[in-house]
Coordinates of C-alpha atoms and ligand atoms in Angstrom, one line a residue:
X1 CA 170.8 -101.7 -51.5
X2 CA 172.5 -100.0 -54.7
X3 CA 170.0 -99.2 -56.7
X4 CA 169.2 -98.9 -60.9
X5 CA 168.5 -95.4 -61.8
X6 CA 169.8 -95.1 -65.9
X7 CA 170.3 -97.0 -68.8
X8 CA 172.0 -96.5 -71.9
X9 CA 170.1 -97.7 -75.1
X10 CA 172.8 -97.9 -78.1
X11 CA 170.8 -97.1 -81.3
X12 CA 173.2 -95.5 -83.9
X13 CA 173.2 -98.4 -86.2
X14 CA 172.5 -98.0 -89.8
X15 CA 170.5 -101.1 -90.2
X16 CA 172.1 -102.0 -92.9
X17 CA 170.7 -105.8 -92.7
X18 CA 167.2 -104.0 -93.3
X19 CA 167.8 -102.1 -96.2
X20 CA 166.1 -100.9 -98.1
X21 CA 162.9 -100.2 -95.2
X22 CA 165.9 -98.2 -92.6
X23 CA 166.8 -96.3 -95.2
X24 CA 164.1 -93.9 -94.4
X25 CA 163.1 -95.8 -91.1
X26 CA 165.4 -96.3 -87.8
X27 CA 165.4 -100.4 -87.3
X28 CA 164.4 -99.9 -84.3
X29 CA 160.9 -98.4 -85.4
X30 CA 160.1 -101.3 -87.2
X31 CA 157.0 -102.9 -85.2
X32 CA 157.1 -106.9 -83.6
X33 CA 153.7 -107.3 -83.9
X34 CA 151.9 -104.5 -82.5
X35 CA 154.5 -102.5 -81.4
X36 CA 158.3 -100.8 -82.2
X37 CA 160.9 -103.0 -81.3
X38 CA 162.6 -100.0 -78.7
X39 CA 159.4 -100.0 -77.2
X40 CA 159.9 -103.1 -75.6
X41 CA 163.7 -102.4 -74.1
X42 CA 162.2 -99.3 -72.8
X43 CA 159.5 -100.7 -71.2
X44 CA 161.6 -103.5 -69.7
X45 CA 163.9 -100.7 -68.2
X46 CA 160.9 -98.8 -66.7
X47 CA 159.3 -102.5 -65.0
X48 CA 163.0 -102.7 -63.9
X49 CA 162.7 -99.2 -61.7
X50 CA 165.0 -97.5 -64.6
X51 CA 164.3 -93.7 -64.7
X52 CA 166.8 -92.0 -66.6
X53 CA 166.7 -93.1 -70.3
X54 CA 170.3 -92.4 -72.6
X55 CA 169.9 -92.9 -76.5
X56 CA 172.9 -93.2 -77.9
X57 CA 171.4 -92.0 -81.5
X58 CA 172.5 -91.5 -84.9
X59 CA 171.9 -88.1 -86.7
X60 CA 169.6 -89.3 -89.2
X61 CA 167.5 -91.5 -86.7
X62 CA 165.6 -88.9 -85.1
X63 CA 162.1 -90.5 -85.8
X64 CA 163.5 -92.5 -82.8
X65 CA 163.4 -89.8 -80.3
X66 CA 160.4 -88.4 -82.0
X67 CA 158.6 -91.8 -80.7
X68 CA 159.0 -90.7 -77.0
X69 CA 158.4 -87.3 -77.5
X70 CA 154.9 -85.4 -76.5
X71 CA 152.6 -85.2 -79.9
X72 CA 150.5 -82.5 -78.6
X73 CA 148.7 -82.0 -82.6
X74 CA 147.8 -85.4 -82.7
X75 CA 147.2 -85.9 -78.8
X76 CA 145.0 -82.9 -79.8
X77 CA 143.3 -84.2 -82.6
X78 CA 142.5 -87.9 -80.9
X79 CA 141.0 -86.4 -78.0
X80 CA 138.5 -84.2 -80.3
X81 CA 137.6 -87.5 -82.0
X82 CA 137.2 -89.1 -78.9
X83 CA 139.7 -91.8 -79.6
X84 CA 140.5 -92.5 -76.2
X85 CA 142.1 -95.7 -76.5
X86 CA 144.6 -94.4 -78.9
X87 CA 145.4 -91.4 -77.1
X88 CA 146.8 -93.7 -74.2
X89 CA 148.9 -96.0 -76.7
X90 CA 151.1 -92.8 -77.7
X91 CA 151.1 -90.8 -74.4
X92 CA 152.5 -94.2 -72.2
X93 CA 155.4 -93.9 -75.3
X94 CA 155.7 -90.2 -73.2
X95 CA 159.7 -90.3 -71.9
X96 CA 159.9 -86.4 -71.4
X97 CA 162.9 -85.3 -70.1
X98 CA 163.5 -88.8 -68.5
X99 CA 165.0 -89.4 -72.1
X100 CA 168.3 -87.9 -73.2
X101 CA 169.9 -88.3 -76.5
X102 CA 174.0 -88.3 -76.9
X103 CA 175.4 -88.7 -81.0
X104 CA 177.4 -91.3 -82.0
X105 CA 179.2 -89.5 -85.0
X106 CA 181.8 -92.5 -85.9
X107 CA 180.6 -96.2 -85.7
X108 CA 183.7 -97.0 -83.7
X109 CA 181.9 -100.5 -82.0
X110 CA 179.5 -100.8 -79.2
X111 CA 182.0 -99.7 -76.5
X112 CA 182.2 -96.2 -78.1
X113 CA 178.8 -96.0 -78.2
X114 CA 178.4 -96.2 -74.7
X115 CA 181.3 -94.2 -73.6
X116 CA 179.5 -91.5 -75.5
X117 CA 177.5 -91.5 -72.9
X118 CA 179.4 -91.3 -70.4
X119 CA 178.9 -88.0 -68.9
X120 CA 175.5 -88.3 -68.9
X121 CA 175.7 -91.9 -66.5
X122 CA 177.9 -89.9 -64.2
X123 CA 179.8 -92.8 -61.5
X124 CA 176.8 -95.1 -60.4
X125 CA 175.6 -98.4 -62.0
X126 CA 174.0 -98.5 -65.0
X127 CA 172.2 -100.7 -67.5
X128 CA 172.7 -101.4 -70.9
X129 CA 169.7 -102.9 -73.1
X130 CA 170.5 -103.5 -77.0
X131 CA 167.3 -102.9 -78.6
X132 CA 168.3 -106.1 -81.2
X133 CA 167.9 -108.9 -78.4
X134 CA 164.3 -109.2 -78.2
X135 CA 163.5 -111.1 -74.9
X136 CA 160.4 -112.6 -74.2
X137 CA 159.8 -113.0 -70.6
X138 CA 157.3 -113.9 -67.6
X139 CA 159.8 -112.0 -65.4
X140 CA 161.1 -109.0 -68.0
X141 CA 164.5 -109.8 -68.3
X142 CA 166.2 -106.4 -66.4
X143 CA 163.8 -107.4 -63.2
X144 CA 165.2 -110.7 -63.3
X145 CA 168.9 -109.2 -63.5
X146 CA 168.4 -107.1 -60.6
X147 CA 167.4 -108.8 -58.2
X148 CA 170.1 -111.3 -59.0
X149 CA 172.6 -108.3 -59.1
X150 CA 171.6 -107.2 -55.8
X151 CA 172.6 -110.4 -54.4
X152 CA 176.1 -110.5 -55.5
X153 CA 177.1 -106.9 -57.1
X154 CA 179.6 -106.2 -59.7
X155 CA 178.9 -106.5 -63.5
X156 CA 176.9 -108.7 -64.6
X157 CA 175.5 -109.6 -68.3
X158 CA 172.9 -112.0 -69.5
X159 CA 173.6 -114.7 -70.8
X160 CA 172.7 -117.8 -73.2
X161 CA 174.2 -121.1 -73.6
X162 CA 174.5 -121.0 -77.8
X163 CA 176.3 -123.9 -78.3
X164 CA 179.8 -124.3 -79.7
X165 CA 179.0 -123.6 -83.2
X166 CA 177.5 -120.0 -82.6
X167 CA 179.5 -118.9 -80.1
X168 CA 181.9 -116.7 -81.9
X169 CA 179.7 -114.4 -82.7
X170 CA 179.4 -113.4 -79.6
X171 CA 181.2 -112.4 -76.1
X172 CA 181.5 -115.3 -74.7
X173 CA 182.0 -116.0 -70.7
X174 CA 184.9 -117.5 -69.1
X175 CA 182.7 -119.2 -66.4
X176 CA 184.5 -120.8 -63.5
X177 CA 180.9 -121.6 -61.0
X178 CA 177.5 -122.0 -61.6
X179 CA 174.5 -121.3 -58.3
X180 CA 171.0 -121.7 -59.9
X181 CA 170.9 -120.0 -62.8
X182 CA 173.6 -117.4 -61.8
X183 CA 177.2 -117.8 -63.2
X184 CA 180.7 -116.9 -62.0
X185 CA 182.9 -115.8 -64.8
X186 CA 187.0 -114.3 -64.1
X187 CA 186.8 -113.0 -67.8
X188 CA 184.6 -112.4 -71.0
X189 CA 186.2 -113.3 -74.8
X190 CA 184.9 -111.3 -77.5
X191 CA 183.8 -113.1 -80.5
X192 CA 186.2 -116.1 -79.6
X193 CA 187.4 -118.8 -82.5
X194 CA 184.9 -121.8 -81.5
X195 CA 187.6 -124.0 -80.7
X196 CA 189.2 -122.3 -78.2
X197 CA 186.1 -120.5 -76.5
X198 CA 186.0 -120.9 -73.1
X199 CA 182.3 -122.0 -72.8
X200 CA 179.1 -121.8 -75.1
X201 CA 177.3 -119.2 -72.4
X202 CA 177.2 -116.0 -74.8
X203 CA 176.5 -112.5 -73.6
X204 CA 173.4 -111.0 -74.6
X205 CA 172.3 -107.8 -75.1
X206 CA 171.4 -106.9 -71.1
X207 CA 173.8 -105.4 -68.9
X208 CA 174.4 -103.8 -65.5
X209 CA 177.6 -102.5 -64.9
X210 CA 179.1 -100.9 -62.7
X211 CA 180.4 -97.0 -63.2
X212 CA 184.0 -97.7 -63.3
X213 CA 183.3 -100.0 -66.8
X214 CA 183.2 -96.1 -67.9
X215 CA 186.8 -95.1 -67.1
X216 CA 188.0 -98.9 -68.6
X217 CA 186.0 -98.0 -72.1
X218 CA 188.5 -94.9 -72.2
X219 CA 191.7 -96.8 -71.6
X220 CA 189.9 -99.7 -74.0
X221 CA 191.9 -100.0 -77.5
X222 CA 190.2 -101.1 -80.5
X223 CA 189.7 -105.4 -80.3
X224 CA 187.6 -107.9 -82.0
X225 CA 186.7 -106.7 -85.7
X226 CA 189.3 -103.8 -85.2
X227 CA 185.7 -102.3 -82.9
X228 CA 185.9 -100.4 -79.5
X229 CA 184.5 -103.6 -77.6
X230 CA 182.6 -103.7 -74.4
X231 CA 183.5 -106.5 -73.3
X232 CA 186.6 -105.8 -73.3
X233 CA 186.2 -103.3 -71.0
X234 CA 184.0 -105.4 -69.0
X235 CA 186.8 -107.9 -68.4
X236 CA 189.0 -105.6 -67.2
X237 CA 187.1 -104.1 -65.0
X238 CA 185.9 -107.2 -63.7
X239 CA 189.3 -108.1 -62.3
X240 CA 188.6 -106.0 -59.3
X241 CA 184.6 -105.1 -59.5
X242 CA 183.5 -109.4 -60.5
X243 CA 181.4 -110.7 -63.2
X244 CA 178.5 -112.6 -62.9
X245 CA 176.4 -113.9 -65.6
X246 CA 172.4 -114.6 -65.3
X247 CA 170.8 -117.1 -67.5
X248 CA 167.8 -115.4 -67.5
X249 CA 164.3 -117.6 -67.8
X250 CA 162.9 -116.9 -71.0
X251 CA 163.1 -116.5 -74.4
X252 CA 165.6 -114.3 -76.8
X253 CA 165.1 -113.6 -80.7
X254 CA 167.8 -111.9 -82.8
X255 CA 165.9 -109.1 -84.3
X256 CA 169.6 -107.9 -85.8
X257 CA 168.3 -109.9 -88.5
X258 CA 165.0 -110.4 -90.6
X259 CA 164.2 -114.3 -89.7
X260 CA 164.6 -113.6 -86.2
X261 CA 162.3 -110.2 -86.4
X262 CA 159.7 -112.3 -88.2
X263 CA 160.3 -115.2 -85.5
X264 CA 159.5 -112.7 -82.8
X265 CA 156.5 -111.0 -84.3
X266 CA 154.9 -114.9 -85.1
X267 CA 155.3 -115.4 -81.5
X268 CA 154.4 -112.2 -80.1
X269 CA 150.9 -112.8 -82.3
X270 CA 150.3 -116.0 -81.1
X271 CA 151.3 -117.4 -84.4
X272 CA 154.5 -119.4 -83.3
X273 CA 154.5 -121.3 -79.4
X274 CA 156.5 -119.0 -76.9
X275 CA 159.1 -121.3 -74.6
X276 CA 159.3 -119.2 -71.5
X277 CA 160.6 -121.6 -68.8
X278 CA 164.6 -122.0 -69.8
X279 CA 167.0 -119.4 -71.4
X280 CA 166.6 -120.0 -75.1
Ligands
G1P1 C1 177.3 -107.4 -79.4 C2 178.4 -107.6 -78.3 C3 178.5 -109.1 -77.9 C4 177.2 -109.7 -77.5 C5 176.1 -109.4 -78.6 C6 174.8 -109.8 -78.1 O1 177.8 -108.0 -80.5 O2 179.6 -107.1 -78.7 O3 179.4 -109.2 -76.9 O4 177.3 -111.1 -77.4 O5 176.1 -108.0 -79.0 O6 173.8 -109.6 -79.1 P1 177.2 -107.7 -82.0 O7 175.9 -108.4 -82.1 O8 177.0 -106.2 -82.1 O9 178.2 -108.2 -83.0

């Protein structure tokens, strides 16, 4: 059994749909209810067996590593006051040196941002989780991927059927077989024109791939929205390692944007029903 030892978190992004608040504060600090949005990918990773953390960070983000780091003043002053409870919120946020941080200097698309990690991945399989695609789960999302991916091998990518009219905003499968809820795909379209797409079953942001996707990222020109693009490597790769798609049971918000932030943070506080049974 291959197993799932790193993931690569791609955080470099400016935020820029959450100005003026990122300005100062990394999106990805920015709490769903009770809690930073990163916290949840990471924690996902971890239930998933994960043990090797890669941020792929922006200079001027470094509150974002700061949130895993050790706070030993104010581990020091909680545990004077007593403030037990609080003392374990910020020391289970503890990464250590589990976590390593890589720069992205240039936003040249999310394919650059993980090849800049690629020394760190080394030649196994690895994960991908993009912070933005909040996923609320019975099963966390990554625990469902591998134990699908275990099954059947090669890369594989979440997936959500969008419908026709949202699915060029997204990489979109080329699915040729369907067993339960895991798809066959011979190729992955990024950000096709509607019309032609070749289904509505859009990749989200969960991935395992497999170490060679690393050497295709290097070869991979600039595509869709003149952006390094993953899935472009992913598709190319796939011609000799497979793609597999999973739709996963559960339920995914777009916290890329402010209505879907506030849609996950109703429903993360009870405010807004959860629909956990079909991929959403
Ligand atoms: C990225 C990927 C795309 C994927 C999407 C999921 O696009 O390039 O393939 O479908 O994330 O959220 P972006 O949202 O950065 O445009």
């Amino acid at each position: 059994m291959t197993r799932l030892k790193t993931a690569v978190f791609p955080v470099a992004g400016l935020g820029t749909r959450f100005l003026p608040v990122t300005k100062s504060v990394p999106k990805e600090l920015l709490p769903v209810h009770d809690r930073p949005l990163i916290e949840y990918a990471v924690e996902e990773a971890r239930a998933a067996g994960i043990e090797h953390f890669i941020f792929v960070n922006a200079p001027s983000k470094q509150a974002l590593e700061d949130h895993f780091r050790a706070a030993p003043v104010l581990e020091a002053d909680l545990k004077s006051k007593g403030k037990h409870a609080a003392l374990a919120k910020i020391r289970n946020t503890v990464l250590g040196d589990a976590l390593k941080v890589v720069y992205q200097d240039h936003a040249l698309g999310l394919g650059h941002a993980v090849l800049c990690a690629k020394h760190l991945v080394g030649d196994s399989a690895f994960a991908v989780l993009l912070p933005d695609d909040f996923l609320l789960c019975d099963t966390p999302c990554m625990t469902q991927m591998v134990e699908a991916w275990q099954s059947v091998g090669g890369n594989m990518v979440a997936t959500v059927d969008v419908g026709r009219s949202a699915v060029s905003a997204y990489g979109c499968l080329n699915v040729t077989s369907q067993r339960g809820r895991v798809l066959s795909a011979d190729g992955v379209i990024e950000k096709p024109d509607a019309r032609h797409a070749p289904s509505t079953h859009a990749v989200i942001g969960r991935y395992i791939l497999q170490g060679s996707v690393m050497d295709a990222l290097a070869r991979t020109r600039p595509g869709a929205g003149n952006e390094i693009q993953l899935t472009d490597a992913i598709a190319e790769d796939s011609k000799t390692s497979g793609l597999f798609g999973l739709e996963f049971a559960g339920q995914r918000f777009d916290c890329g944007q402010p209505a879907g932030f506030a849609q996950a943070t109703m429903t993360m506080a009870g405010l807004a029903p959860a629909r956990l049974s079909l991929a959403a």
